[in-house]
Amino acid sequence: MATVLQQNIERIADTFVRARREGMAIVDYPGTIPAALAEAYAVQDRALALDGRRVAGWKVGKIDPPIEGVNRLAGPIFADQIVTAAGAGTPVAMPVFRGGFAAAEAEFLLRVGTAPDPAKLHYTMEEAIDLIDAVHAGIEIASSPFPGINALGATVTISDYGNNNGLVIGPAIDNWRDANITDWPVELTIDGAPIGAATAAAMLDGPFGAARFLFELLAARGIALQPGDWISSGAVTGVHQVSLGARVDVRFDNRLATACTIVAR
């Protein structure tokens, strides 16, 4: 017989998976909020099993203040929601949930070149960087059927795929190992209006620290990464809410740019 905890995990996961499939908003959180990170990731694991789509990447976000001494979280990015940008002047359409939460984030996107050892639980920064074979500028689309996902804490965010609903792969960064990308100015505009500007130097230990965190977390969860998988390494300029019809543009180092328009799921 299932325990109360197991029943709660099942109910939350099933509700979110059905809502995402149907494009249906959720007014209230569908269960008791997970009390710990392990419980939140158990919901995520169950949702992945129910969903069945191929995962081709992972988003990493910040937990502030930290929970259980952990300052980052992760969520899956599905292959059918990863889009390669056509060019800076040609935005791609990215869907969000009508009546839910919707935001866009300027992010450094890291591509896994070598699969991590599934038995390796700890990485140095150098070991993590050695597993990356490309870095791109890009946009993460954060969207959930539940409009309150970012207001109720990190365990709620984790329980619905880390609030991810897509990824825009922008231009590749040449010579990224020596380009000091953490010092690059990054800008995000919505409908031409400046919304956020920052550098990745303020992001904990930067994009490659996000990769190190993810490698360790997924190994602990028994989840394998594959060559070609993407890591969306964290919002450089912040999490910026968007409305249907909005155009989002990002620019990295005043020269690498990509864009998307926000459409209904």
Coordinates of C-alpha atoms in Angstrom, one line a residue:
M1 CA 0.0 0.0 0.0
A2 CA 1.4 3.4 -1.0
T3 CA 2.4 5.8 1.8
V4 CA 1.0 9.3 2.1
L5 CA 4.3 10.6 0.8
Q6 CA 4.2 8.3 -2.2
Q7 CA 0.6 9.3 -2.9
N8 CA 1.5 12.9 -2.8
I9 CA 4.4 12.4 -5.2
E10 CA 2.2 10.5 -7.6
R11 CA -0.6 13.1 -7.5
I12 CA 1.7 16.1 -8.1
A13 CA 3.6 14.4 -10.9
D14 CA 0.5 13.1 -12.7
T15 CA -1.3 16.5 -12.5
F16 CA 1.7 18.4 -13.9
V17 CA 2.2 15.9 -16.7
R18 CA -1.4 16.0 -17.7
A19 CA -1.6 19.8 -17.5
R20 CA 1.5 20.1 -19.8
R21 CA 0.2 17.6 -22.3
E22 CA -3.2 19.4 -22.5
G23 CA -1.9 23.0 -22.2
M24 CA -4.1 23.4 -19.2
A25 CA -3.5 26.0 -16.4
I26 CA -3.5 24.8 -12.7
V27 CA -5.0 27.3 -10.2
D28 CA -3.7 25.7 -7.0
Y29 CA -0.6 23.6 -6.4
P30 CA -1.7 19.9 -6.8
G31 CA -0.7 18.5 -3.4
T32 CA 1.4 19.1 -0.4
I33 CA 4.5 21.2 -1.2
P34 CA 7.6 18.9 -1.0
A35 CA 9.3 19.5 2.3
A36 CA 12.8 18.6 1.1
L37 CA 14.9 18.5 -2.1
A38 CA 14.9 14.7 -2.3
E39 CA 11.1 14.7 -2.2
A40 CA 10.9 17.4 -5.0
Y41 CA 13.3 15.4 -7.2
A42 CA 11.2 12.3 -6.5
V43 CA 8.3 14.1 -8.0
Q44 CA 10.4 15.1 -11.0
D45 CA 11.6 11.6 -11.5
R46 CA 8.1 10.3 -11.4
A47 CA 6.9 12.9 -13.9
L48 CA 9.8 11.9 -16.3
A49 CA 8.6 8.3 -16.1
L50 CA 5.0 9.3 -16.9
D51 CA 5.9 11.8 -19.6
G52 CA 8.0 9.5 -21.8
R53 CA 9.6 12.2 -24.0
R54 CA 13.3 12.2 -24.7
V55 CA 15.4 14.5 -22.5
A56 CA 18.1 16.3 -24.5
G57 CA 19.2 18.8 -21.9
W58 CA 18.9 20.2 -18.4
K59 CA 18.4 23.7 -17.0
V60 CA 20.2 24.8 -13.9
G61 CA 18.8 27.6 -11.7
K62 CA 19.7 29.4 -8.5
I63 CA 18.2 28.6 -5.0
D64 CA 18.3 31.7 -2.9
P65 CA 18.5 31.4 0.0
P66 CA 20.0 27.9 -0.2
I67 CA 18.1 24.8 1.0
E68 CA 19.9 22.1 2.8
G69 CA 23.1 23.9 1.9
V70 CA 22.3 23.6 -1.8
N71 CA 22.2 26.8 -3.9
R72 CA 21.2 25.4 -7.3
L73 CA 18.4 23.3 -8.8
A74 CA 17.9 21.4 -12.0
G75 CA 15.1 20.4 -14.4
P76 CA 14.9 18.5 -17.7
I77 CA 14.6 20.0 -21.2
F78 CA 12.9 17.8 -23.7
A79 CA 14.3 17.3 -27.2
D80 CA 11.1 18.5 -28.9
Q81 CA 11.4 21.8 -27.1
I82 CA 14.9 22.7 -28.2
V83 CA 15.0 25.0 -31.1
T84 CA 18.0 26.3 -33.1
A85 CA 17.7 30.0 -33.8
A86 CA 17.6 31.1 -37.5
G87 CA 19.5 34.3 -36.8
A88 CA 19.5 37.4 -34.7
G89 CA 17.0 39.1 -37.0
T90 CA 14.6 36.2 -37.3
P91 CA 13.0 35.2 -34.0
V92 CA 11.7 31.7 -33.5
A93 CA 8.3 31.1 -31.9
M94 CA 8.5 29.6 -28.4
P95 CA 5.3 28.5 -26.6
V96 CA 4.3 29.2 -23.0
F97 CA 1.2 28.2 -21.0
R98 CA -1.7 30.5 -21.3
G99 CA -2.8 31.3 -17.7
G100 CA 0.3 29.9 -16.2
F101 CA 3.8 31.3 -15.6
A102 CA 6.0 32.5 -18.4
A103 CA 9.4 34.1 -18.5
A104 CA 12.6 34.4 -20.6
E105 CA 16.2 34.2 -19.5
A106 CA 19.5 35.0 -21.3
E107 CA 21.8 32.0 -20.6
F108 CA 25.1 30.5 -21.7
L109 CA 24.3 27.1 -23.1
L110 CA 26.9 24.4 -22.7
R111 CA 27.0 21.3 -24.9
V112 CA 28.2 18.0 -23.4
G113 CA 31.0 16.5 -25.5
T114 CA 31.9 13.5 -23.4
A115 CA 29.4 11.6 -21.3
P116 CA 30.2 11.9 -17.6
D117 CA 31.2 8.7 -15.7
P118 CA 27.9 7.7 -14.1
A119 CA 29.8 6.5 -11.0
K120 CA 31.7 9.7 -10.5
L121 CA 30.0 11.8 -7.8
H122 CA 32.5 14.7 -7.4
Y123 CA 34.1 17.0 -10.0
T124 CA 36.7 19.7 -10.0
M125 CA 35.9 22.7 -12.2
E126 CA 38.6 21.6 -14.6
E127 CA 37.1 18.1 -14.9
A128 CA 33.7 19.5 -15.6
I129 CA 35.0 21.9 -18.3
D130 CA 36.8 19.0 -20.0
L131 CA 33.4 17.3 -20.6
I132 CA 32.1 20.4 -22.5
D133 CA 32.7 20.7 -26.3
A134 CA 30.8 23.9 -27.2
V135 CA 29.3 27.0 -25.6
H136 CA 26.5 29.0 -27.2
A137 CA 24.5 32.1 -26.4
G138 CA 20.8 31.4 -25.9
I139 CA 17.4 31.8 -24.3
E140 CA 15.7 29.6 -21.8
I141 CA 11.9 29.7 -21.8
A142 CA 10.6 29.2 -18.2
S143 CA 7.0 28.3 -18.2
S144 CA 4.6 26.2 -16.1
P145 CA 0.9 25.5 -16.0
F146 CA 1.0 26.7 -12.4
P147 CA 1.3 30.5 -12.2
G148 CA 2.6 30.5 -8.7
I149 CA 5.5 28.2 -9.4
N150 CA 8.2 30.8 -8.6
A151 CA 6.4 32.1 -5.5
L152 CA 6.3 29.0 -3.4
G153 CA 10.0 28.0 -3.2
A154 CA 12.5 25.9 -4.9
T155 CA 10.9 22.5 -4.1
V156 CA 7.8 23.6 -6.1
T157 CA 10.0 24.7 -9.0
I158 CA 11.8 21.4 -9.0
S159 CA 8.6 19.4 -8.9
D160 CA 7.5 20.8 -12.3
Y161 CA 10.6 20.3 -14.4
G162 CA 12.4 23.2 -12.9
N163 CA 9.9 25.5 -14.6
N164 CA 11.4 24.8 -18.1
N165 CA 9.5 24.9 -21.3
G166 CA 12.1 25.2 -24.0
L167 CA 15.5 26.4 -25.1
V168 CA 16.6 28.6 -28.0
I169 CA 20.1 27.7 -29.2
G170 CA 21.8 30.8 -30.4
P171 CA 25.2 31.4 -32.0
A172 CA 28.3 29.5 -30.9
I173 CA 31.1 31.2 -29.0
D174 CA 34.4 30.8 -30.7
N175 CA 37.4 30.0 -28.6
W176 CA 35.2 29.8 -25.5
R177 CA 37.8 28.3 -23.3
D178 CA 39.9 31.5 -23.5
A179 CA 37.2 34.1 -24.0
N180 CA 36.6 35.0 -20.4
I181 CA 32.8 34.7 -21.0
T182 CA 32.0 35.3 -17.3
D183 CA 33.0 38.9 -17.9
W184 CA 30.9 39.4 -21.0
P185 CA 28.1 42.0 -20.8
V186 CA 24.8 40.3 -21.4
E187 CA 21.6 42.2 -22.2
L188 CA 17.9 41.2 -22.6
T189 CA 15.2 43.3 -24.1
I190 CA 11.4 42.7 -24.4
D191 CA 9.7 44.4 -27.3
G192 CA 12.8 46.6 -27.7
A193 CA 12.8 47.8 -24.1
P194 CA 15.9 47.1 -22.0
I195 CA 14.9 44.8 -19.2
G196 CA 18.1 43.2 -17.8
A197 CA 21.9 43.6 -18.1
A198 CA 24.6 41.8 -16.2
T199 CA 27.6 39.5 -16.4
A200 CA 27.9 35.9 -15.4
A201 CA 30.6 36.8 -12.9
A202 CA 27.7 37.4 -10.4
M203 CA 26.3 33.9 -10.9
L204 CA 27.7 31.9 -8.0
D205 CA 30.7 30.1 -9.6
G206 CA 29.6 30.8 -13.2
P207 CA 28.3 28.7 -16.1
F208 CA 30.9 26.0 -15.6
G209 CA 30.1 25.7 -11.9
A210 CA 26.5 25.0 -13.0
A211 CA 27.8 22.1 -15.2
R212 CA 29.8 20.7 -12.3
F213 CA 26.7 20.9 -10.1
L214 CA 24.6 19.1 -12.7
F215 CA 27.1 16.3 -13.3
E216 CA 27.2 15.6 -9.5
L217 CA 23.4 15.9 -9.1
L218 CA 22.5 13.6 -12.0
A219 CA 25.1 11.0 -10.9
A220 CA 23.6 10.9 -7.5
R221 CA 20.1 10.5 -9.0
G222 CA 21.3 7.7 -11.4
I223 CA 20.5 9.8 -14.5
A224 CA 23.0 9.5 -17.5
L225 CA 24.0 12.4 -19.7
Q226 CA 24.8 11.8 -23.4
P227 CA 27.1 13.6 -25.8
G228 CA 25.2 16.4 -27.5
D229 CA 23.0 17.1 -24.4
W230 CA 22.6 20.8 -23.5
I231 CA 23.0 22.5 -20.2
S232 CA 21.2 25.8 -19.7
S233 CA 23.5 27.2 -17.1
G234 CA 21.5 29.9 -15.3
A235 CA 19.8 33.3 -15.9
V236 CA 22.5 35.9 -16.3
T237 CA 20.3 39.0 -16.2
G238 CA 17.5 37.5 -14.2
V239 CA 14.1 35.8 -14.7
H240 CA 12.0 38.2 -16.8
Q241 CA 8.3 37.5 -17.1
V242 CA 6.8 37.8 -20.6
S243 CA 3.3 38.1 -22.1
L244 CA 1.9 36.4 -25.2
G245 CA 3.1 38.1 -28.4
A246 CA 6.2 39.6 -26.8
R247 CA 9.5 39.6 -28.6
V248 CA 12.6 38.7 -26.6
D249 CA 16.1 39.6 -27.8
V250 CA 19.4 38.8 -26.1
R251 CA 22.9 40.0 -26.9
F252 CA 26.1 38.7 -25.6
D253 CA 29.4 40.7 -25.6
N254 CA 27.6 43.3 -27.7
R255 CA 27.8 41.1 -30.8
L256 CA 26.3 37.6 -30.5
A257 CA 22.5 37.8 -30.6
T258 CA 19.4 35.7 -30.8
A259 CA 15.6 36.3 -30.5
C260 CA 12.3 34.6 -30.0
T261 CA 8.6 35.5 -29.9
I262 CA 6.3 34.2 -27.2
V263 CA 3.2 32.3 -28.3
A264 CA 0.5 30.3 -26.6
R265 CA 1.0 26.5 -26.0

